[in-house]
């Protein structure tokens, strides 16, 4: 089991690192261009792979926490390791897959919203809700309230995704707002993993410090709000120009 677990860690780190770098090209670069599409696709594929490896790692940890994390023996007990590296990582892995897939579909199906309503896309929302609620329960049982707090992200993600998917009337830029929210959110998750889960090996005493977990979250939310605001201004300017031309 340990050899398989180490292989998953290596694959998780490789895909996560590539995704973390690719993330900044579409975020900082010119929107809609060749590089935006190319690196956005690389980022999406890496996030789907990274999230899948995280889910596999979490399931092995839930099965046998001490066998998969022998280096933490003496520092943390089995319920703690199962909670943080099992149930919490399962939630975060599913969240990453959800955001990457949903965000990709939003831009892919921007002209045909019905294609977003696939069984897989809908199922991912409810799977995330179940994973988030379970993570909160597990966090409560072992007294790790950070796990409870982080489930808010999963519930908010699934809730807002479902709202857009079943929204009777959608605005012209709603798909773009959702695309930004989802893929920047996936970027938040990968940087959260690097900051928080990675710190256990280097600074175990800081692994669950709220400040460490808040750095990528605050950065990501700021990026989402900035780009959504920028998009709103661009659409407003286009409407004003069109109205002026018509007049």
JSON list of N, CA and C in Angstrom, two decimals, residues 188-243:
[
{"chain": "A", "resi": 188, "resn": "UNK", "atom": "N", "xyz": [-7.42, 27.91, -6.44]},
{"chain": "A", "resi": 188, "resn": "UNK", "atom": "CA", "xyz": [-7.35, 28.08, -4.98]},
{"chain": "A", "resi": 188, "resn": "UNK", "atom": "C", "xyz": [-7.10, 26.74, -4.31]},
{"chain": "A", "resi": 189, "resn": "UNK", "atom": "N", "xyz": [-7.79, 25.71, -4.78]},
{"chain": "A", "resi": 189, "resn": "UNK", "atom": "CA", "xyz": [-7.67, 24.40, -4.14]},
{"chain": "A", "resi": 189, "resn": "UNK", "atom": "C", "xyz": [-6.27, 23.82, -4.27]},
{"chain": "A", "resi": 190, "resn": "UNK", "atom": "N", "xyz": [-5.64, 23.99, -5.44]},
{"chain": "A", "resi": 190, "resn": "UNK", "atom": "CA", "xyz": [-4.30, 23.42, -5.60]},
{"chain": "A", "resi": 190, "resn": "UNK", "atom": "C", "xyz": [-3.28, 24.18, -4.76]},
{"chain": "A", "resi": 191, "resn": "UNK", "atom": "N", "xyz": [-3.43, 25.49, -4.66]},
{"chain": "A", "resi": 191, "resn": "UNK", "atom": "CA", "xyz": [-2.50, 26.26, -3.82]},
{"chain": "A", "resi": 191, "resn": "UNK", "atom": "C", "xyz": [-2.77, 26.01, -2.33]},
{"chain": "A", "resi": 192, "resn": "UNK", "atom": "N", "xyz": [-4.02, 25.76, -1.99]},
{"chain": "A", "resi": 192, "resn": "UNK", "atom": "CA", "xyz": [-4.33, 25.39, -0.61]},
{"chain": "A", "resi": 192, "resn": "UNK", "atom": "C", "xyz": [-3.63, 24.10, -0.24]},
{"chain": "A", "resi": 193, "resn": "UNK", "atom": "N", "xyz": [-3.62, 23.14, -1.16]},
{"chain": "A", "resi": 193, "resn": "UNK", "atom": "CA", "xyz": [-2.95, 21.87, -0.91]},
{"chain": "A", "resi": 193, "resn": "UNK", "atom": "C", "xyz": [-1.46, 22.08, -0.68]},
{"chain": "A", "resi": 194, "resn": "UNK", "atom": "N", "xyz": [-0.83, 22.93, -1.50]},
{"chain": "A", "resi": 194, "resn": "UNK", "atom": "CA", "xyz": [0.59, 23.18, -1.34]},
{"chain": "A", "resi": 194, "resn": "UNK", "atom": "C", "xyz": [0.89, 23.88, -0.02]},
{"chain": "A", "resi": 195, "resn": "UNK", "atom": "N", "xyz": [0.08, 24.87, 0.32]},
{"chain": "A", "resi": 195, "resn": "UNK", "atom": "CA", "xyz": [0.31, 25.63, 1.54]},
{"chain": "A", "resi": 195, "resn": "UNK", "atom": "C", "xyz": [0.03, 24.81, 2.79]},
{"chain": "A", "resi": 196, "resn": "UNK", "atom": "N", "xyz": [-1.10, 24.12, 2.79]},
{"chain": "A", "resi": 196, "resn": "UNK", "atom": "CA", "xyz": [-1.57, 23.47, 4.01]},
{"chain": "A", "resi": 196, "resn": "UNK", "atom": "C", "xyz": [-1.09, 22.04, 4.16]},
{"chain": "A", "resi": 197, "resn": "UNK", "atom": "N", "xyz": [-1.46, 21.16, 3.22]},
{"chain": "A", "resi": 197, "resn": "UNK", "atom": "CA", "xyz": [-1.05, 19.76, 3.35]},
{"chain": "A", "resi": 197, "resn": "UNK", "atom": "C", "xyz": [0.47, 19.62, 3.27]},
{"chain": "A", "resi": 198, "resn": "UNK", "atom": "N", "xyz": [1.09, 20.42, 2.39]},
{"chain": "A", "resi": 198, "resn": "UNK", "atom": "CA", "xyz": [2.54, 20.36, 2.27]},
{"chain": "A", "resi": 198, "resn": "UNK", "atom": "C", "xyz": [3.26, 20.82, 3.51]},
{"chain": "A", "resi": 199, "resn": "UNK", "atom": "N", "xyz": [2.66, 21.73, 4.27]},
{"chain": "A", "resi": 199, "resn": "UNK", "atom": "CA", "xyz": [3.32, 22.26, 5.46]},
{"chain": "A", "resi": 199, "resn": "UNK", "atom": "C", "xyz": [3.47, 21.23, 6.57]},
{"chain": "A", "resi": 200, "resn": "UNK", "atom": "N", "xyz": [2.69, 20.15, 6.49]},
{"chain": "A", "resi": 200, "resn": "UNK", "atom": "CA", "xyz": [2.77, 19.11, 7.53]},
{"chain": "A", "resi": 200, "resn": "UNK", "atom": "C", "xyz": [4.17, 18.52, 7.57]},
{"chain": "A", "resi": 201, "resn": "UNK", "atom": "N", "xyz": [4.79, 18.37, 6.42]},
{"chain": "A", "resi": 201, "resn": "UNK", "atom": "CA", "xyz": [6.14, 17.80, 6.36]},
{"chain": "A", "resi": 201, "resn": "UNK", "atom": "C", "xyz": [7.21, 18.79, 6.81]},
{"chain": "A", "resi": 202, "resn": "UNK", "atom": "N", "xyz": [6.95, 20.09, 6.58]},
{"chain": "A", "resi": 202, "resn": "UNK", "atom": "CA", "xyz": [7.98, 21.10, 6.89]},
{"chain": "A", "resi": 202, "resn": "UNK", "atom": "C", "xyz": [7.74, 21.77, 8.23]},
{"chain": "A", "resi": 203, "resn": "UNK", "atom": "N", "xyz": [6.49, 22.25, 8.44]},
{"chain": "A", "resi": 203, "resn": "UNK", "atom": "CA", "xyz": [6.12, 22.92, 9.68]},
{"chain": "A", "resi": 203, "resn": "UNK", "atom": "C", "xyz": [4.84, 22.30, 10.24]},
{"chain": "A", "resi": 204, "resn": "UNK", "atom": "N", "xyz": [4.92, 21.11, 10.84]},
{"chain": "A", "resi": 204, "resn": "UNK", "atom": "CA", "xyz": [3.72, 20.42, 11.32]},
{"chain": "A", "resi": 204, "resn": "UNK", "atom": "C", "xyz": [2.86, 21.26, 12.25]},
{"chain": "A", "resi": 205, "resn": "UNK", "atom": "N", "xyz": [3.51, 22.12, 13.04]},
{"chain": "A", "resi": 205, "resn": "UNK", "atom": "CA", "xyz": [2.77, 22.92, 14.02]},
{"chain": "A", "resi": 205, "resn": "UNK", "atom": "C", "xyz": [1.90, 23.98, 13.34]},
{"chain": "A", "resi": 206, "resn": "UNK", "atom": "N", "xyz": [2.18, 24.28, 12.06]},
{"chain": "A", "resi": 206, "resn": "UNK", "atom": "CA", "xyz": [1.41, 25.29, 11.35]},
{"chain": "A", "resi": 206, "resn": "UNK", "atom": "C", "xyz": [0.39, 24.68, 10.39]},
{"chain": "A", "resi": 207, "resn": "UNK", "atom": "N", "xyz": [0.34, 23.36, 10.33]},
{"chain": "A", "resi": 207, "resn": "UNK", "atom": "CA", "xyz": [-0.47, 22.69, 9.32]},
{"chain": "A", "resi": 207, "resn": "UNK", "atom": "C", "xyz": [-1.94, 23.09, 9.37]},
{"chain": "A", "resi": 208, "resn": "UNK", "atom": "N", "xyz": [-2.47, 23.31, 10.55]},
{"chain": "A", "resi": 208, "resn": "UNK", "atom": "CA", "xyz": [-3.89, 23.64, 10.67]},
{"chain": "A", "resi": 208, "resn": "UNK", "atom": "C", "xyz": [-4.13, 25.08, 11.10]},
{"chain": "A", "resi": 209, "resn": "UNK", "atom": "N", "xyz": [-3.10, 25.91, 10.95]},
{"chain": "A", "resi": 209, "resn": "UNK", "atom": "CA", "xyz": [-3.27, 27.31, 11.30]},
{"chain": "A", "resi": 209, "resn": "UNK", "atom": "C", "xyz": [-4.19, 27.98, 10.28]},
{"chain": "A", "resi": 210, "resn": "UNK", "atom": "N", "xyz": [-5.28, 28.62, 10.74]},
{"chain": "A", "resi": 210, "resn": "UNK", "atom": "CA", "xyz": [-6.23, 29.25, 9.80]},
{"chain": "A", "resi": 210, "resn": "UNK", "atom": "C", "xyz": [-5.59, 30.25, 8.87]},
{"chain": "A", "resi": 211, "resn": "UNK", "atom": "N", "xyz": [-4.55, 30.94, 9.35]},
{"chain": "A", "resi": 211, "resn": "UNK", "atom": "CA", "xyz": [-3.89, 31.93, 8.51]},
{"chain": "A", "resi": 211, "resn": "UNK", "atom": "C", "xyz": [-3.26, 31.31, 7.27]},
{"chain": "A", "resi": 212, "resn": "UNK", "atom": "N", "xyz": [-2.68, 30.11, 7.45]},
{"chain": "A", "resi": 212, "resn": "UNK", "atom": "CA", "xyz": [-2.05, 29.43, 6.32]},
{"chain": "A", "resi": 212, "resn": "UNK", "atom": "C", "xyz": [-3.07, 29.02, 5.28]},
{"chain": "A", "resi": 213, "resn": "UNK", "atom": "N", "xyz": [-4.22, 28.55, 5.73]},
{"chain": "A", "resi": 213, "resn": "UNK", "atom": "CA", "xyz": [-5.28, 28.13, 4.81]},
{"chain": "A", "resi": 213, "resn": "UNK", "atom": "C", "xyz": [-5.95, 29.33, 4.15]},
{"chain": "A", "resi": 214, "resn": "UNK", "atom": "N", "xyz": [-5.90, 30.49, 4.82]},
{"chain": "A", "resi": 214, "resn": "UNK", "atom": "CA", "xyz": [-6.61, 31.66, 4.29]},
{"chain": "A", "resi": 214, "resn": "UNK", "atom": "C", "xyz": [-5.85, 32.37, 3.17]},
{"chain": "A", "resi": 215, "resn": "UNK", "atom": "N", "xyz": [-4.54, 32.17, 3.07]},
{"chain": "A", "resi": 215, "resn": "UNK", "atom": "CA", "xyz": [-3.75, 32.89, 2.06]},
{"chain": "A", "resi": 215, "resn": "UNK", "atom": "C", "xyz": [-4.25, 32.61, 0.64]},
{"chain": "A", "resi": 216, "resn": "UNK", "atom": "N", "xyz": [-4.30, 31.33, 0.20]},
{"chain": "A", "resi": 216, "resn": "UNK", "atom": "CA", "xyz": [-4.82, 31.09, -1.16]},
{"chain": "A", "resi": 216, "resn": "UNK", "atom": "C", "xyz": [-6.29, 31.43, -1.30]},
{"chain": "A", "resi": 217, "resn": "UNK", "atom": "N", "xyz": [-7.07, 31.26, -0.23]},
{"chain": "A", "resi": 217, "resn": "UNK", "atom": "CA", "xyz": [-8.50, 31.55, -0.30]},
{"chain": "A", "resi": 217, "resn": "UNK", "atom": "C", "xyz": [-8.75, 33.03, -0.54]},
{"chain": "A", "resi": 218, "resn": "UNK", "atom": "N", "xyz": [-8.09, 33.88, 0.23]},
{"chain": "A", "resi": 218, "resn": "UNK", "atom": "CA", "xyz": [-8.27, 35.34, 0.08]},
{"chain": "A", "resi": 218, "resn": "UNK", "atom": "C", "xyz": [-7.75, 35.80, -1.28]},
{"chain": "A", "resi": 219, "resn": "UNK", "atom": "N", "xyz": [-6.60, 35.25, -1.69]},
{"chain": "A", "resi": 219, "resn": "UNK", "atom": "CA", "xyz": [-6.04, 35.61, -3.00]},
{"chain": "A", "resi": 219, "resn": "UNK", "atom": "C", "xyz": [-7.00, 35.21, -4.12]},
{"chain": "A", "resi": 220, "resn": "UNK", "atom": "N", "xyz": [-7.52, 34.00, -4.03]},
{"chain": "A", "resi": 220, "resn": "UNK", "atom": "CA", "xyz": [-8.42, 33.51, -5.07]},
{"chain": "A", "resi": 220, "resn": "UNK", "atom": "C", "xyz": [-9.72, 34.30, -5.15]},
{"chain": "A", "resi": 221, "resn": "UNK", "atom": "N", "xyz": [-10.32, 34.57, -4.01]},
{"chain": "A", "resi": 221, "resn": "UNK", "atom": "CA", "xyz": [-11.56, 35.35, -4.00]},
{"chain": "A", "resi": 221, "resn": "UNK", "atom": "C", "xyz": [-11.33, 36.74, -4.56]},
{"chain": "A", "resi": 222, "resn": "UNK", "atom": "N", "xyz": [-10.18, 37.32, -4.25]},
{"chain": "A", "resi": 222, "resn": "UNK", "atom": "CA", "xyz": [-9.85, 38.65, -4.79]},
{"chain": "A", "resi": 222, "resn": "UNK", "atom": "C", "xyz": [-9.74, 38.60, -6.31]},
{"chain": "A", "resi": 223, "resn": "UNK", "atom": "N", "xyz": [-9.11, 37.53, -6.84]},
{"chain": "A", "resi": 223, "resn": "UNK", "atom": "CA", "xyz": [-8.98, 37.39, -8.29]},
{"chain": "A", "resi": 223, "resn": "UNK", "atom": "C", "xyz": [-10.34, 37.20, -8.95]},
{"chain": "A", "resi": 224, "resn": "UNK", "atom": "N", "xyz": [-11.20, 36.40, -8.32]},
{"chain": "A", "resi": 224, "resn": "UNK", "atom": "CA", "xyz": [-12.54, 36.18, -8.86]},
{"chain": "A", "resi": 224, "resn": "UNK", "atom": "C", "xyz": [-13.32, 37.50, -8.93]},
{"chain": "A", "resi": 225, "resn": "UNK", "atom": "N", "xyz": [-13.32, 38.24, -7.85]},
{"chain": "A", "resi": 225, "resn": "UNK", "atom": "CA", "xyz": [-14.05, 39.50, -7.80]},
{"chain": "A", "resi": 225, "resn": "UNK", "atom": "C", "xyz": [-13.48, 40.51, -8.80]},
{"chain": "A", "resi": 226, "resn": "UNK", "atom": "N", "xyz": [-12.16, 40.54, -8.91]},
{"chain": "A", "resi": 226, "resn": "UNK", "atom": "CA", "xyz": [-11.52, 41.47, -9.84]},
{"chain": "A", "resi": 226, "resn": "UNK", "atom": "C", "xyz": [-11.91, 41.17, -11.28]},
{"chain": "A", "resi": 227, "resn": "UNK", "atom": "N", "xyz": [-11.81, 39.90, -11.68]},
{"chain": "A", "resi": 227, "resn": "UNK", "atom": "CA", "xyz": [-12.09, 39.54, -13.07]},
{"chain": "A", "resi": 227, "resn": "UNK", "atom": "C", "xyz": [-13.59, 39.63, -13.37]},
{"chain": "A", "resi": 228, "resn": "UNK", "atom": "N", "xyz": [-14.43, 39.27, -12.42]},
{"chain": "A", "resi": 228, "resn": "UNK", "atom": "CA", "xyz": [-15.87, 39.42, -12.65]},
{"chain": "A", "resi": 228, "resn": "UNK", "atom": "C", "xyz": [-16.25, 40.89, -12.78]},
{"chain": "A", "resi": 229, "resn": "UNK", "atom": "N", "xyz": [-15.64, 41.74, -12.00]},
{"chain": "A", "resi": 229, "resn": "UNK", "atom": "CA", "xyz": [-15.88, 43.18, -12.11]},
{"chain": "A", "resi": 229, "resn": "UNK", "atom": "C", "xyz": [-15.40, 43.70, -13.46]},
{"chain": "A", "resi": 230, "resn": "UNK", "atom": "N", "xyz": [-14.24, 43.23, -13.89]},
{"chain": "A", "resi": 230, "resn": "UNK", "atom": "CA", "xyz": [-13.70, 43.65, -15.18]},
{"chain": "A", "resi": 230, "resn": "UNK", "atom": "C", "xyz": [-14.62, 43.22, -16.32]},
{"chain": "A", "resi": 231, "resn": "UNK", "atom": "N", "xyz": [-15.12, 42.00, -16.24]},
{"chain": "A", "resi": 231, "resn": "UNK", "atom": "CA", "xyz": [-16.05, 41.50, -17.26]},
{"chain": "A", "resi": 231, "resn": "UNK", "atom": "C", "xyz": [-17.33, 42.33, -17.28]},
{"chain": "A", "resi": 232, "resn": "UNK", "atom": "N", "xyz": [-17.85, 42.67, -16.10]},
{"chain": "A", "resi": 232, "resn": "UNK", "atom": "CA", "xyz": [-19.08, 43.47, -16.02]},
{"chain": "A", "resi": 232, "resn": "UNK", "atom": "C", "xyz": [-18.88, 44.83, -16.69]},
{"chain": "A", "resi": 233, "resn": "UNK", "atom": "N", "xyz": [-17.74, 45.46, -16.47]},
{"chain": "A", "resi": 233, "resn": "UNK", "atom": "CA", "xyz": [-17.46, 46.76, -17.08]},
{"chain": "A", "resi": 233, "resn": "UNK", "atom": "C", "xyz": [-17.33, 46.64, -18.60]},
{"chain": "A", "resi": 234, "resn": "UNK", "atom": "N", "xyz": [-16.72, 45.55, -19.07]},
{"chain": "A", "resi": 234, "resn": "UNK", "atom": "CA", "xyz": [-16.56, 45.34, -20.51]},
{"chain": "A", "resi": 234, "resn": "UNK", "atom": "C", "xyz": [-17.92, 45.15, -21.19]},
{"chain": "A", "resi": 235, "resn": "UNK", "atom": "N", "xyz": [-18.78, 44.35, -20.58]},
{"chain": "A", "resi": 235, "resn": "UNK", "atom": "CA", "xyz": [-20.11, 44.13, -21.15]},
{"chain": "A", "resi": 235, "resn": "UNK", "atom": "C", "xyz": [-20.94, 45.41, -21.12]},
{"chain": "A", "resi": 236, "resn": "UNK", "atom": "N", "xyz": [-20.78, 46.20, -20.05]},
{"chain": "A", "resi": 236, "resn": "UNK", "atom": "CA", "xyz": [-21.51, 47.46, -19.94]},
{"chain": "A", "resi": 236, "resn": "UNK", "atom": "C", "xyz": [-21.05, 48.43, -21.04]},
{"chain": "A", "resi": 237, "resn": "UNK", "atom": "N", "xyz": [-19.74, 48.45, -21.28]},
{"chain": "A", "resi": 237, "resn": "UNK", "atom": "CA", "xyz": [-19.20, 49.33, -22.31]},
{"chain": "A", "resi": 237, "resn": "UNK", "atom": "C", "xyz": [-19.69, 48.91, -23.70]},
{"chain": "A", "resi": 238, "resn": "UNK", "atom": "N", "xyz": [-19.78, 47.60, -23.93]},
{"chain": "A", "resi": 238, "resn": "UNK", "atom": "CA", "xyz": [-20.27, 47.11, -25.23]},
{"chain": "A", "resi": 238, "resn": "UNK", "atom": "C", "xyz": [-21.73, 47.50, -25.45]},
{"chain": "A", "resi": 239, "resn": "UNK", "atom": "N", "xyz": [-22.53, 47.35, -24.40]},
{"chain": "A", "resi": 239, "resn": "UNK", "atom": "CA", "xyz": [-23.95, 47.72, -24.52]},
{"chain": "A", "resi": 239, "resn": "UNK", "atom": "C", "xyz": [-24.12, 49.22, -24.80]},
{"chain": "A", "resi": 240, "resn": "UNK", "atom": "N", "xyz": [-23.28, 50.02, -24.10]},
{"chain": "A", "resi": 240, "resn": "UNK", "atom": "CA", "xyz": [-23.36, 51.47, -24.31]},
{"chain": "A", "resi": 240, "resn": "UNK", "atom": "C", "xyz": [-22.95, 51.85, -25.73]},
{"chain": "A", "resi": 241, "resn": "UNK", "atom": "N", "xyz": [-21.90, 51.17, -26.24]},
{"chain": "A", "resi": 241, "resn": "UNK", "atom": "CA", "xyz": [-21.44, 51.44, -27.59]},
{"chain": "A", "resi": 241, "resn": "UNK", "atom": "C", "xyz": [-22.48, 51.02, -28.61]},
{"chain": "A", "resi": 242, "resn": "UNK", "atom": "N", "xyz": [-23.12, 49.87, -28.38]},
{"chain": "A", "resi": 242, "resn": "UNK", "atom": "CA", "xyz": [-24.15, 49.39, -29.29]},
{"chain": "A", "resi": 242, "resn": "UNK", "atom": "C", "xyz": [-25.36, 50.33, -29.30]},
{"chain": "A", "resi": 243, "resn": "UNK", "atom": "N", "xyz": [-25.73, 50.82, -28.10]},
{"chain": "A", "resi": 243, "resn": "UNK", "atom": "CA", "xyz": [-26.86, 51.74, -27.99]},
{"chain": "A", "resi": 243, "resn": "UNK", "atom": "C", "xyz": [-26.55, 53.06, -28.71]}
]
